[in-house]
Short mmCIF file of C-alpha atoms and ligand atoms in Angstrom, two decimals:
data_model
loop_
_atom_site.label_atom_id
_atom_site.label_comp_id
_atom_site.label_asym_id
_atom_site.label_seq_id
_atom_site.Cartn_x
_atom_site.Cartn_y
_atom_site.Cartn_z
CA MET A 577 -17.62 20.52 2.64
CA THR A 578 -14.97 23.05 1.56
CA ILE A 579 -12.16 22.94 4.46
CA ALA A 580 -10.93 26.57 5.21
CA VAL A 581 -7.25 26.76 3.95
CA HIS A 582 -4.87 28.41 6.77
CA GLN A 583 -2.75 27.24 8.81
CA ASP A 584 -4.55 27.26 12.26
CA HIS A 585 -7.27 25.45 11.06
CA PHE A 586 -4.18 22.87 10.01
CA GLN A 587 -2.82 23.00 13.47
CA THR A 588 -5.59 22.80 15.15
CA LEU A 589 -6.01 19.43 13.38
CA VAL A 590 -2.98 18.32 13.46
CA SER A 591 -2.77 18.90 17.54
CA SER A 592 -6.00 17.19 17.73
CA ILE A 593 -4.50 13.74 17.00
CA ASN A 594 -2.61 11.52 20.03
CA ARG A 595 1.24 11.75 19.07
CA GLN A 596 2.12 9.45 21.57
CA LEU A 597 3.19 5.46 21.55
CA LEU A 598 -0.48 3.52 21.97
CA ILE A 599 0.84 0.67 24.17
CA ASP A 600 -1.78 -2.09 26.04
CA GLY A 601 -4.34 1.09 25.51
CA ARG A 602 -2.19 3.49 27.25
CA TRP A 603 -0.81 6.34 25.29
CA THR A 604 2.42 6.64 26.21
CA ALA A 605 6.11 8.99 26.22
CA ALA A 606 9.11 7.42 24.12
CA ALA A 607 10.86 5.45 27.34
CA ASP A 608 13.36 8.02 26.59
CA GLY A 609 11.63 10.82 25.79
CA ALA A 610 12.60 11.39 22.45
CA THR A 611 10.74 12.52 19.23
CA MET A 612 10.65 12.70 15.89
CA SER A 613 9.81 15.28 13.64
CA VAL A 614 6.88 15.17 10.95
CA ASP A 615 7.23 17.36 7.81
CA ASN A 616 4.89 18.96 5.30
CA PRO A 617 6.23 17.76 1.74
CA ALA A 618 4.27 20.81 0.50
CA THR A 619 6.40 23.34 2.04
CA GLY A 620 9.40 21.11 3.27
CA ARG A 621 8.96 22.20 6.81
CA GLU A 622 8.16 20.65 10.12
CA LEU A 623 4.61 19.64 10.42
CA THR A 624 4.31 18.37 14.18
CA GLU A 625 6.50 15.89 15.89
CA VAL A 626 5.23 12.32 17.32
CA ALA A 627 6.77 9.56 19.37
CA ASP A 628 10.00 8.43 18.44
CA ALA A 629 10.07 4.72 20.04
CA THR A 630 12.72 3.11 21.23
CA VAL A 631 13.71 -0.75 21.20
CA ALA A 632 12.65 -1.03 24.95
CA ASP A 633 8.78 0.73 24.03
CA GLY A 634 8.70 -2.00 20.83
CA ARG A 635 9.18 -4.70 23.28
CA ARG A 636 6.38 -3.26 25.71
CA ALA A 637 4.25 -2.97 22.52
CA LEU A 638 4.87 -6.73 21.55
CA GLU A 639 4.34 -7.82 25.45
CA ALA A 640 1.00 -5.74 25.38
CA ALA A 641 0.27 -7.62 21.89
CA VAL A 642 1.08 -10.99 23.59
CA ARG A 643 -0.94 -10.90 27.00
CA ALA A 644 -4.00 -9.49 25.16
CA GLN A 645 -4.35 -12.81 22.73
CA PRO A 646 -5.34 -15.25 24.76
CA ALA A 647 -8.99 -13.44 25.45
CA TRP A 648 -9.13 -11.78 21.75
CA ALA A 649 -8.89 -14.81 20.23
CA LYS A 650 -11.91 -15.98 22.03
CA THR A 651 -13.90 -13.10 21.22
CA SER A 652 -16.77 -13.79 18.75
CA PRO A 653 -16.86 -13.80 14.87
CA ARG A 654 -20.08 -11.14 15.25
CA LYS A 655 -18.14 -9.09 17.93
CA ARG A 656 -14.71 -8.06 15.90
CA SER A 657 -17.10 -7.64 12.66
CA GLU A 658 -19.22 -5.22 14.87
CA ILE A 659 -16.18 -3.14 15.67
CA LEU A 660 -14.96 -3.21 12.26
CA THR A 661 -18.37 -2.03 10.82
CA ARG A 662 -18.61 0.64 13.79
CA ALA A 663 -15.29 2.11 12.44
CA TYR A 664 -15.82 2.06 8.77
CA HIS A 665 -18.79 4.59 9.97
CA ILE A 666 -16.18 6.62 12.03
CA ILE A 667 -14.01 6.78 9.17
CA HIS A 668 -16.94 8.39 7.15
CA SER A 669 -18.21 10.65 9.09
CA ARG A 670 -14.87 12.27 9.82
CA LEU A 671 -13.91 11.76 6.11
CA ASP A 672 -12.69 15.37 5.61
CA GLU A 673 -10.65 15.65 8.47
CA LEU A 674 -8.93 12.11 7.71
CA ALA A 675 -7.96 13.57 4.24
CA LEU A 676 -6.64 16.80 5.36
CA LEU A 677 -4.52 15.02 8.06
CA MET A 678 -3.20 12.59 5.26
CA THR A 679 -2.49 15.81 2.96
CA LEU A 680 -0.69 17.06 5.07
CA GLU A 681 1.59 14.92 6.27
CA MET A 682 1.81 12.64 2.46
CA GLY A 683 1.44 15.59 -0.01
CA LYS A 684 -1.07 13.68 -1.89
CA PRO A 685 -3.71 16.02 -3.28
CA LEU A 686 -7.37 16.08 -0.87
CA ASP A 687 -9.41 14.58 -3.75
CA GLU A 688 -7.33 11.78 -3.98
CA ALA A 689 -7.03 11.69 -0.19
CA ARG A 690 -10.86 11.32 0.15
CA GLY A 691 -10.30 8.66 -2.25
CA GLU A 692 -8.07 6.71 -0.12
CA VAL A 693 -9.66 7.72 3.42
CA ARG A 694 -13.24 5.73 1.31
CA TYR A 695 -10.98 2.93 0.37
CA ALA A 696 -9.23 2.45 3.64
CA ALA A 697 -12.83 2.42 5.08
CA GLU A 698 -14.00 -0.09 2.53
CA PHE A 699 -11.32 -2.78 3.94
CA LEU A 700 -12.74 -2.51 7.10
CA ARG A 701 -16.57 -2.69 5.46
CA TRP A 702 -14.82 -5.79 3.59
CA PHE A 703 -13.60 -8.22 6.67
CA ALA A 704 -16.19 -7.37 8.80
CA GLU A 705 -17.72 -9.47 6.23
CA GLU A 706 -15.26 -11.70 6.43
CA ALA A 707 -15.17 -12.27 10.05
CA VAL A 708 -18.49 -14.15 10.25
CA ARG A 709 -17.44 -16.09 7.49
CA ILE A 710 -14.21 -17.67 8.80
CA ASP A 711 -14.58 -21.10 8.30
CA GLY A 712 -12.93 -24.69 8.31
CA GLY A 713 -14.15 -28.59 7.44
CA PHE A 714 -14.57 -32.00 7.50
CA ALA A 715 -14.07 -35.00 5.09
CA THR A 716 -13.65 -38.38 5.64
CA THR A 717 -10.44 -39.56 4.70
CA PRO A 718 -10.25 -42.12 2.23
CA ASP A 719 -9.22 -44.82 3.66
CA GLY A 720 -12.84 -44.48 5.62
CA ASP A 721 -12.04 -45.33 8.99
CA SER A 722 -10.99 -41.53 10.21
CA ARG A 723 -12.97 -38.39 10.42
CA ALA A 724 -10.31 -34.91 9.64
CA ILE A 725 -11.82 -31.40 11.16
CA VAL A 726 -10.29 -28.67 10.28
CA VAL A 727 -10.56 -25.92 12.57
CA ALA A 728 -9.20 -21.80 11.82
CA ALA A 729 -7.79 -19.85 14.57
CA PRO A 730 -5.71 -16.94 14.40
CA VAL A 731 -2.09 -17.18 13.73
CA GLY A 732 -1.38 -14.82 16.69
CA PRO A 733 0.48 -11.87 17.38
CA CYS A 734 1.23 -9.85 14.30
CA LEU A 735 3.80 -7.32 12.99
CA LEU A 736 2.24 -4.89 10.38
CA ILE A 737 5.01 -2.46 9.55
CA THR A 738 3.39 0.17 6.35
CA PRO A 739 4.70 2.72 4.07
CA TRP A 740 4.47 6.47 3.71
CA ASN A 741 2.57 6.46 0.25
CA PHE A 742 -0.34 5.27 1.27
CA PRO A 743 -0.65 5.69 5.19
CA LEU A 744 -4.54 4.90 5.67
CA ALA A 745 -5.25 2.31 3.40
CA MET A 746 -1.80 0.34 4.08
CA GLY A 747 -2.75 -0.24 7.18
CA THR A 748 -6.37 -1.12 7.06
CA ARG A 749 -5.39 -3.56 4.76
CA LYS A 750 -3.44 -5.69 7.39
CA MET A 751 -5.47 -4.10 10.55
CA ALA A 752 -8.86 -5.33 9.43
CA PRO A 753 -8.11 -8.92 8.70
CA ALA A 754 -5.83 -9.47 11.58
CA ILE A 755 -8.42 -8.07 13.91
CA ALA A 756 -11.38 -9.89 11.92
CA ALA A 757 -9.19 -12.95 11.93
CA GLY A 758 -8.90 -12.61 16.02
CA CYS A 759 -5.29 -11.55 16.08
CA THR A 760 -3.69 -9.19 18.46
CA MET A 761 -0.76 -6.59 17.28
CA VAL A 762 1.92 -4.14 17.04
CA LEU A 763 1.97 -1.35 14.34
CA LYS A 764 4.73 0.19 12.65
CA PRO A 765 3.97 2.79 10.62
CA ALA A 766 6.63 4.90 8.39
CA PRO A 767 7.98 7.64 9.96
CA GLN A 768 7.05 9.81 7.36
CA THR A 769 2.95 9.63 7.82
CA PRO A 770 1.96 8.51 11.17
CA LEU A 771 -0.60 10.69 12.18
CA SER A 772 -3.02 8.70 9.77
CA SER A 773 -2.21 5.66 11.84
CA LEU A 774 -2.37 7.21 15.05
CA ALA A 775 -5.79 8.60 13.81
CA LEU A 776 -6.84 5.25 12.73
CA ALA A 777 -5.70 3.66 16.04
CA GLU A 778 -7.88 6.19 18.52
CA ILE A 779 -10.74 5.64 15.67
CA LEU A 780 -10.41 1.65 16.67
CA SER A 781 -10.53 2.25 20.45
CA GLU A 782 -13.74 4.49 19.81
CA ALA A 783 -15.27 1.64 17.93
CA GLY A 784 -14.71 -0.90 20.95
CA LEU A 785 -11.41 -2.47 20.18
CA PRO A 786 -10.45 -4.13 23.90
CA ASP A 787 -6.55 -2.87 24.84
CA GLY A 788 -3.71 -4.25 24.00
CA VAL A 789 -5.31 -5.58 20.44
CA LEU A 790 -3.31 -3.14 18.61
CA ASN A 791 -0.53 -1.06 19.53
CA VAL A 792 1.29 1.68 17.61
CA ILE A 793 5.05 2.68 17.86
CA THR A 794 6.13 5.00 15.60
CA THR A 795 10.20 5.40 15.45
CA SER A 796 12.85 6.49 13.36
CA ARG A 797 14.94 3.80 14.65
CA ALA A 798 13.04 1.53 12.07
CA GLY A 799 16.04 -1.66 12.14
CA GLU A 800 17.13 -1.08 15.85
CA VAL A 801 13.34 -1.95 16.88
CA ILE A 802 11.80 -4.11 14.92
CA GLU A 803 14.76 -6.86 14.78
CA PRO A 804 14.36 -8.10 18.49
CA LEU A 805 10.90 -8.30 18.17
CA LEU A 806 10.92 -10.61 14.75
CA ARG A 807 13.71 -12.83 17.16
CA SER A 808 12.07 -12.92 19.92
CA GLY A 809 9.92 -15.57 18.65
CA ASP A 810 6.60 -14.14 19.76
CA VAL A 811 5.87 -12.52 16.83
CA ARG A 812 3.81 -15.32 14.46
CA LYS A 813 2.84 -13.16 11.56
CA LEU A 814 4.70 -10.47 10.24
CA SER A 815 2.76 -7.91 7.32
CA PHE A 816 5.10 -5.84 5.24
CA THR A 817 4.05 -3.20 2.74
CA GLY A 818 7.60 -1.30 1.37
CA SER A 819 11.19 -1.88 -0.63
CA THR A 820 12.03 -5.03 -1.73
CA ALA A 821 15.75 -3.99 -0.38
CA VAL A 822 13.97 -3.87 3.59
CA GLY A 823 11.71 -7.07 2.71
CA LYS A 824 14.22 -8.95 1.75
CA ILE A 825 16.05 -7.86 5.07
CA LEU A 826 13.02 -8.51 6.98
CA LEU A 827 12.59 -12.18 5.51
CA GLU A 828 16.23 -12.93 6.82
CA GLN A 829 14.79 -12.07 10.52
CA ALA A 830 11.95 -13.17 10.19
CA GLY A 831 13.77 -16.65 9.04
CA SER A 832 14.94 -17.02 12.42
CA SER A 833 12.03 -17.73 14.82
CA VAL A 834 9.82 -19.13 11.62
CA ILE A 835 7.24 -16.31 10.79
CA ARG A 836 4.43 -16.56 8.47
CA ASN A 837 4.96 -13.50 6.53
CA SER A 838 3.29 -11.55 3.63
CA MET A 839 5.15 -9.16 1.60
CA GLU A 840 4.35 -6.22 -0.63
CA LEU A 841 7.11 -5.34 -1.64
CA GLY A 842 8.49 -2.85 -5.28
CA GLY A 843 7.11 -2.84 -8.62
CA ASN A 844 7.73 -2.18 -12.36
CA ALA A 845 4.89 -2.47 -14.13
CA PRO A 846 4.88 -2.36 -18.12
CA PHE A 847 1.77 -0.76 -19.33
CA ILE A 848 1.26 -2.25 -23.04
CA VAL A 849 -0.61 -0.02 -25.47
CA PHE A 850 -1.84 -2.61 -28.77
CA ASP A 851 -2.12 -0.59 -31.98
CA ASP A 852 -6.16 -1.84 -32.03
CA ALA A 853 -6.60 -0.80 -29.09
CA ASP A 854 -9.24 2.01 -27.47
CA LEU A 855 -6.65 4.94 -27.27
CA ASP A 856 -9.06 6.95 -25.62
CA ILE A 857 -9.41 4.35 -22.77
CA ALA A 858 -5.55 3.85 -22.67
CA VAL A 859 -5.06 7.82 -22.64
CA GLU A 860 -7.06 7.73 -19.74
CA CYS A 861 -5.85 4.71 -17.79
CA ALA A 862 -2.49 5.68 -18.41
CA MET A 863 -3.31 8.82 -16.39
CA GLN A 864 -4.43 6.91 -13.50
CA ALA A 865 -1.91 4.19 -13.74
CA LYS A 866 0.83 6.84 -13.85
CA MET A 867 -0.31 9.68 -12.01
CA ARG A 868 -2.71 8.34 -9.37
CA ASN A 869 -0.51 9.37 -6.01
CA MET A 870 1.72 11.38 -8.22
CA GLY A 871 3.20 8.01 -9.66
CA GLU A 872 4.42 7.24 -5.86
CA ALA A 873 2.73 3.48 -5.56
CA CYS A 874 4.26 0.13 -6.18
CA THR A 875 1.12 -0.12 -9.52
CA ALA A 876 2.01 2.59 -11.00
CA GLY A 877 2.90 2.30 -14.95
CA ASN A 878 6.97 2.11 -15.03
CA ARG A 879 7.70 0.96 -18.37
CA PHE A 880 5.40 2.57 -20.67
CA TYR A 881 5.30 0.35 -24.29
CA ILE A 882 3.43 1.47 -26.88
CA HIS A 883 2.80 0.28 -30.58
CA GLU A 884 4.59 2.21 -33.46
CA ASN A 885 1.58 2.66 -35.18
CA VAL A 886 -0.24 4.25 -32.08
CA VAL A 887 3.16 5.84 -29.84
CA GLU A 888 2.88 9.24 -32.11
CA GLU A 889 -1.03 10.12 -31.24
CA PHE A 890 -1.23 8.25 -27.56
CA SER A 891 2.45 10.24 -26.49
CA THR A 892 0.67 13.63 -27.86
CA ARG A 893 -2.46 13.09 -25.80
CA LEU A 894 -0.74 11.97 -23.01
CA ALA A 895 1.85 14.59 -22.90
CA GLU A 896 -1.13 17.49 -23.61
CA ARG A 897 -3.39 15.83 -20.33
CA MET A 898 0.00 15.82 -17.99
CA GLY A 899 0.43 18.89 -18.68
CA ALA A 900 -3.17 20.45 -18.23
CA LEU A 901 -2.60 18.86 -14.48
CA ARG A 902 -2.54 21.33 -11.99
CA VAL A 903 0.88 21.25 -9.93
CA ALA A 904 -0.36 22.93 -5.88
CA PRO A 905 0.10 21.99 -2.68
CA GLY A 906 -2.43 19.11 -1.66
CA TRP A 907 -4.75 20.77 0.01
CA ASP A 908 -5.73 23.92 -2.40
CA GLU A 909 -8.85 22.18 -3.80
CA GLU A 910 -7.72 22.80 -7.39
CA SER A 911 -4.88 20.28 -7.18
CA GLN A 912 -3.88 17.39 -9.05
CA VAL A 913 -0.21 16.96 -8.71
CA GLY A 914 0.78 17.37 -5.29
CA PRO A 915 4.69 17.01 -4.30
CA LEU A 916 6.51 14.24 -3.91
CA ILE A 917 7.41 12.95 -0.37
CA ASP A 918 10.90 14.55 0.23
CA ALA A 919 13.86 16.15 -1.22
CA GLN A 920 15.69 12.94 -1.31
CA SER A 921 12.66 11.52 -3.82
CA ARG A 922 12.22 14.48 -5.98
CA ASP A 923 15.88 14.38 -6.43
CA LYS A 924 16.29 10.41 -7.52
CA VAL A 925 12.98 11.35 -10.00
CA ASP A 926 14.71 14.27 -11.59
CA ARG A 927 18.71 11.67 -11.48
CA LEU A 928 16.68 9.23 -13.48
CA VAL A 929 15.09 11.37 -15.83
CA ARG A 930 18.63 12.81 -17.03
CA ASP A 931 19.85 9.87 -16.94
CA ALA A 932 17.39 8.66 -19.88
CA VAL A 933 17.98 12.41 -22.09
CA SER A 934 21.54 11.18 -21.74
CA ARG A 935 20.69 7.76 -23.03
CA GLY A 936 18.99 9.61 -25.98
CA ALA A 937 14.96 9.86 -24.89
CA THR A 938 12.90 12.53 -25.95
CA VAL A 939 11.63 14.98 -23.39
CA VAL A 940 7.72 15.44 -24.66
CA GLY A 941 6.76 17.44 -21.68
CA GLY A 942 7.94 18.25 -17.86
CA GLY A 943 11.29 16.84 -17.11
CA HIS A 944 12.26 19.46 -14.74
CA PRO A 945 11.77 19.90 -10.53
CA VAL A 946 9.42 22.79 -10.31
CA PRO A 947 11.52 25.62 -8.67
CA GLU A 948 9.11 26.65 -5.53
CA GLU A 949 8.83 25.51 -1.64
CA GLY A 950 8.17 21.74 -1.51
CA PHE A 951 9.35 18.80 -3.27
CA PHE A 952 7.37 19.04 -6.96
CA TYR A 953 8.19 17.47 -9.80
CA ALA A 954 6.75 18.52 -13.51
CA PRO A 955 4.33 16.08 -14.68
CA THR A 956 6.89 13.94 -17.26
CA VAL A 957 6.82 12.43 -20.26
CA LEU A 958 9.13 10.68 -22.18
CA THR A 959 9.89 9.11 -25.09
CA ASN A 960 12.79 6.82 -27.25
CA VAL A 961 13.58 5.93 -24.14
CA ASP A 962 16.69 3.12 -23.90
CA PRO A 963 15.76 0.24 -22.23
CA ALA A 964 19.28 0.53 -20.51
CA SER A 965 17.80 3.55 -18.52
CA GLU A 966 18.08 3.20 -14.72
CA MET A 967 14.29 4.14 -15.05
CA CYS A 968 13.44 0.87 -16.56
CA SER A 969 14.79 -1.25 -14.23
CA THR A 970 14.19 0.94 -10.70
CA GLU A 971 10.90 1.87 -9.50
CA ILE A 972 10.43 5.81 -10.84
CA PHE A 973 7.80 6.76 -7.88
CA GLY A 974 7.57 9.95 -9.33
CA PRO A 975 4.97 11.15 -12.40
CA VAL A 976 7.10 10.60 -14.90
CA ALA A 977 5.86 8.58 -17.80
CA ALA A 978 9.03 6.49 -19.71
CA ILE A 979 7.68 5.73 -23.40
CA GLN A 980 9.65 2.52 -25.55
CA THR A 981 8.20 1.33 -28.43
CA PHE A 982 7.52 -1.89 -29.84
CA THR A 983 6.15 -4.06 -33.45
CA ASP A 984 6.25 -7.38 -32.04
CA THR A 985 4.06 -9.38 -29.23
CA TYR A 986 6.31 -12.00 -28.22
CA ASP A 987 9.01 -9.24 -28.20
CA VAL A 988 6.82 -7.33 -25.95
CA VAL A 989 5.80 -9.65 -23.56
CA ALA A 990 9.45 -11.11 -23.21
CA ALA A 991 10.49 -7.50 -22.93
CA ALA A 992 8.13 -7.05 -20.23
CA ASN A 993 9.09 -9.92 -18.00
CA ASP A 994 12.23 -9.02 -18.28
CA THR A 995 12.81 -8.03 -14.99
CA ASP A 996 12.84 -9.24 -11.07
CA TRP A 997 10.13 -7.43 -10.24
CA GLY A 998 5.76 -9.15 -10.93
CA LEU A 999 3.40 -7.17 -9.30
CA VAL A 1000 1.04 -5.71 -11.88
CA GLY A 1001 1.00 -5.11 -16.04
CA TYR A 1002 -1.45 -3.03 -17.56
CA ILE A 1003 -2.89 -4.44 -21.29
CA PHE A 1004 -4.73 -2.38 -23.94
CA THR A 1005 -6.40 -4.18 -27.00
CA GLN A 1006 -9.65 -5.09 -28.00
CA ASP A 1007 -8.95 -8.33 -29.27
CA ILE A 1008 -10.58 -10.73 -27.20
CA ASP A 1009 -7.77 -13.83 -27.59
CA LYS A 1010 -4.91 -11.47 -27.74
CA ALA A 1011 -5.61 -9.81 -24.43
CA MET A 1012 -5.73 -13.46 -22.87
CA ASN A 1013 -2.51 -14.71 -24.28
CA VAL A 1014 -1.11 -11.80 -22.78
CA SER A 1015 -2.24 -11.71 -19.51
CA GLU A 1016 -1.36 -14.95 -19.25
CA GLU A 1017 1.70 -14.72 -20.39
CA LEU A 1018 2.42 -11.47 -18.32
CA GLU A 1019 4.54 -12.95 -15.11
CA VAL A 1020 2.92 -10.25 -12.83
CA GLY A 1021 0.41 -11.21 -9.65
CA MET A 1022 -2.07 -8.56 -11.11
CA VAL A 1023 -3.15 -7.64 -14.69
CA GLY A 1024 -5.41 -4.59 -15.51
CA LEU A 1025 -6.99 -5.33 -18.77
CA ASN A 1026 -8.14 -2.19 -20.47
CA ALA A 1027 -7.60 -0.69 -16.61
CA GLY A 1028 -5.90 2.09 -15.14
CA ILE A 1029 -6.64 0.32 -11.72
CA VAL A 1030 -6.73 -2.88 -10.00
CA SER A 1031 -6.92 -2.36 -6.26
CA ASN A 1032 -10.64 -3.63 -4.79
CA PRO A 1033 -10.93 -4.60 -1.37
CA ALA A 1034 -12.89 -7.32 -2.39
CA THR A 1035 -9.59 -8.61 -4.76
CA PRO A 1036 -6.60 -10.31 -4.38
CA PHE A 1037 -3.60 -8.10 -4.19
CA GLY A 1038 0.06 -8.95 -4.58
CA GLY A 1039 2.84 -10.11 -6.71
CA VAL A 1040 5.14 -12.66 -8.06
CA LYS A 1041 9.02 -13.00 -8.09
CA GLN A 1042 10.77 -10.67 -5.78
CA SER A 1043 7.39 -8.30 -5.73
CA GLY A 1044 6.15 -10.29 -2.72
CA LEU A 1045 5.14 -13.24 -1.02
CA GLY A 1046 0.54 -13.87 -0.12
CA ARG A 1047 -2.53 -11.51 -0.95
CA GLU A 1048 -4.04 -8.80 0.95
CA GLY A 1049 -7.60 -8.34 0.22
CA GLY A 1050 -10.54 -10.71 -1.32
CA ARG A 1051 -11.69 -14.00 0.10
CA VAL A 1052 -7.83 -15.04 0.40
CA GLY A 1053 -6.38 -12.00 2.64
CA ILE A 1054 -7.84 -13.11 5.92
CA ASP A 1055 -5.76 -17.05 5.34
CA GLU A 1056 -2.75 -14.68 5.51
CA PHE A 1057 -3.89 -14.43 9.51
CA LEU A 1058 -5.28 -17.97 10.08
CA GLU A 1059 -3.79 -21.43 11.22
CA TYR A 1060 -5.52 -24.28 9.97
CA LYS A 1061 -5.92 -27.14 12.71
CA LEU A 1062 -6.65 -30.85 11.70
CA ILE A 1063 -8.27 -32.35 14.19
CA SER A 1064 -7.90 -36.16 13.08
CA MET A 1065 -10.42 -38.63 14.60
CA PRO A 1066 -10.29 -42.36 13.66
CA ILE A 1067 -13.33 -44.40 13.92
CA ARG A 1068 -13.27 -47.29 15.95
CA ARG A 1069 -15.71 -50.31 13.95
CA THR A 1070 -17.51 -51.83 16.63
P1 ADP B 2215 10.31 3.23 1.44
O1 ADP B 2215 11.69 3.64 0.47
O2 ADP B 2215 9.34 3.56 0.33
O3 ADP B 2215 10.26 4.09 2.74
P2 ADP B 2215 11.13 1.37 3.23
O4 ADP B 2215 10.98 -0.45 2.38
O5 ADP B 2215 12.15 1.78 3.26
O6 ADP B 2215 10.17 1.64 1.82
O7 ADP B 2215 9.82 1.45 4.44
C1 ADP B 2215 8.52 0.79 4.38
C2 ADP B 2215 8.36 0.45 6.15
O8 ADP B 2215 9.45 -0.20 6.74
C3 ADP B 2215 8.55 1.77 6.93
O9 ADP B 2215 7.03 1.74 7.56
C4 ADP B 2215 9.64 1.81 7.09
O10 ADP B 2215 10.37 2.36 8.43
C5 ADP B 2215 10.12 0.40 7.70
N1 ADP B 2215 11.59 0.13 7.79
C6 ADP B 2215 12.31 0.55 7.12
N2 ADP B 2215 13.58 0.07 7.52
C7 ADP B 2215 13.51 -1.26 8.04
C8 ADP B 2215 14.46 -1.89 8.99
N3 ADP B 2215 15.21 -2.09 8.52
N4 ADP B 2215 13.89 -2.77 9.59
C9 ADP B 2215 11.94 -2.42 10.04
N5 ADP B 2215 11.04 -1.47 9.38
C10 ADP B 2215 11.78 -1.03 8.17
#
C-alpha cells in the first residue's frame, strides 16, 4: 500500500494513538497533568505530546503490576500463547500504520520501519511458541535417596526499559518472553519514541492481555521515576537496553534489592575483511552492518579493519554504494537514509568525523551534515583512520564507516578485542579454519560470519564485557523471566 504523504494524514495517525499512561488497564494523565513533547527528527518540529509520568505514577504502575502478578502467573501457558499469537496477527494487519508511526517519531526510512515491525512481531510469534514449551526437570540424586523435581515459575513483576533506536522490536523482545513466562510488567519506553510502545500496548489489550499485566509509563524524568521502583523491593526483574553508562547506574540501583537483570548495552563492533574474502559479499554486508538504521544500532560496524591487499577496492566500492544512497525524510518511499534522532546526535557524529580527520583520516565520501531541516548526516567513508581517534573507542551511532588497514591476523584480532565492549564482530573470509579460529578468539557475544546482520528472534542476542549481561531471544530468552524452583523429596525406605 502506498501511504499518502501529507501532514494531515500524519496528524490523524498520531492523534489516533492513546498518548496517556497505561496503568491497571486504564489510560490516565500524569498525576500533575504534565506532558512532554515528541519531535519529528526529519523536521526538528514537534509531532505531538504524551503524558509525562511523575514518581507517583511510576509507583502506581508498579503497584498495578504487583497486584496483577498472582492471577497472571496462574493463567495457562496456552492462554498466554494465544494472546501473543493474536497480537502478532493484529500487528501484521496494521503493519503500514505502525511503520509510518515509527518513521515519524524515530526517522528511519519506511522500508526499514516495515522491516522492524515484522521483526518485532516475530518476537511475539517466537515466544508464543515458547510459552507452551516451558519445562523443568526430574532427577534421582546421586546417592539414590532423593527425588528432585524442578519447576519453572515466573520471576515476578518486571521493569522493562527500552531505547529509541528500535522502538517496537526492543519492546517486543522483552515483553513477549515476560508475557510468555507469566510475568507482569512496567514498560518505560524512550522519551523520544513513546508512540510505537503506546500503539503496541493497545494492540496487546485488544489481543486479550488482562488489565495490570502491562503498564506503560512515558516520562522525561527517567532517573527520578525509576530509581524508587528499583529500590522498592517490588521489582523482581530488570531488563534494560540502552547505553553502558545508564546500564551501570541501573545495575547499582538494582543491586540494592538484589534484582535479576538483563542488560543490552553499547557495542564497538569490529568488521574484519581478510584478503581472501568475497568482496561482493563483504561490501553488501558492510552496507547492512553500517547503514541499517542510519548506523544507529549497537550492532553497527564501528571499526572496519580491511586487509591491505583489498583495502583500496573495498573502500572505493563501499564509498560508491554509500554515496549513491538517497538521503531524505523516512516517509518518502525513495528514502534510504533518514535523519539521526536529534541535533545532539548529529553534532556528535560530526565532531567524531572532524576529530578523525584532524588525526589524518581521508574522507572518501560524505563527511558533513546535510544542510537542510532535520538532523541528517551524509553517508561517510573514512580511510586511514588513526586508532587513537575518538570514534574507535566510542559508538559512532551514525552513517560513518571508519576504515583501518591490517596485514596480520594475530594483530587484527588483538586490535578488535582492545575495547571494553564485546557485543558483535563481523568476519569476512572464505578460509574455514581462519573463520572458526577468529570467531572463537573474538571477545564478543555474537559473530557475523560472512554476514552483516546477526539478530534473529530465534537466536540468543547479547554481549560480553561491558556490552551487557544475559541474552534475549532464542531458547534462552524466556529463561531470563523464569525462576527454577527445586522440590526435593527424600524417599524413606520401608
Ligand atoms: P541513549 O543515549 O541512546 O538515549 P540511554 O541509555 O540514555 O540511551 O537511554 C535508554 C533508556 O534508558 C531510555 O528509555 C531512557 O529514558 C532510559 N534512561 C536514561 N537514563 C535513565 C536513568 N537514570 N534511569 C532509568 N532509565 C534511564
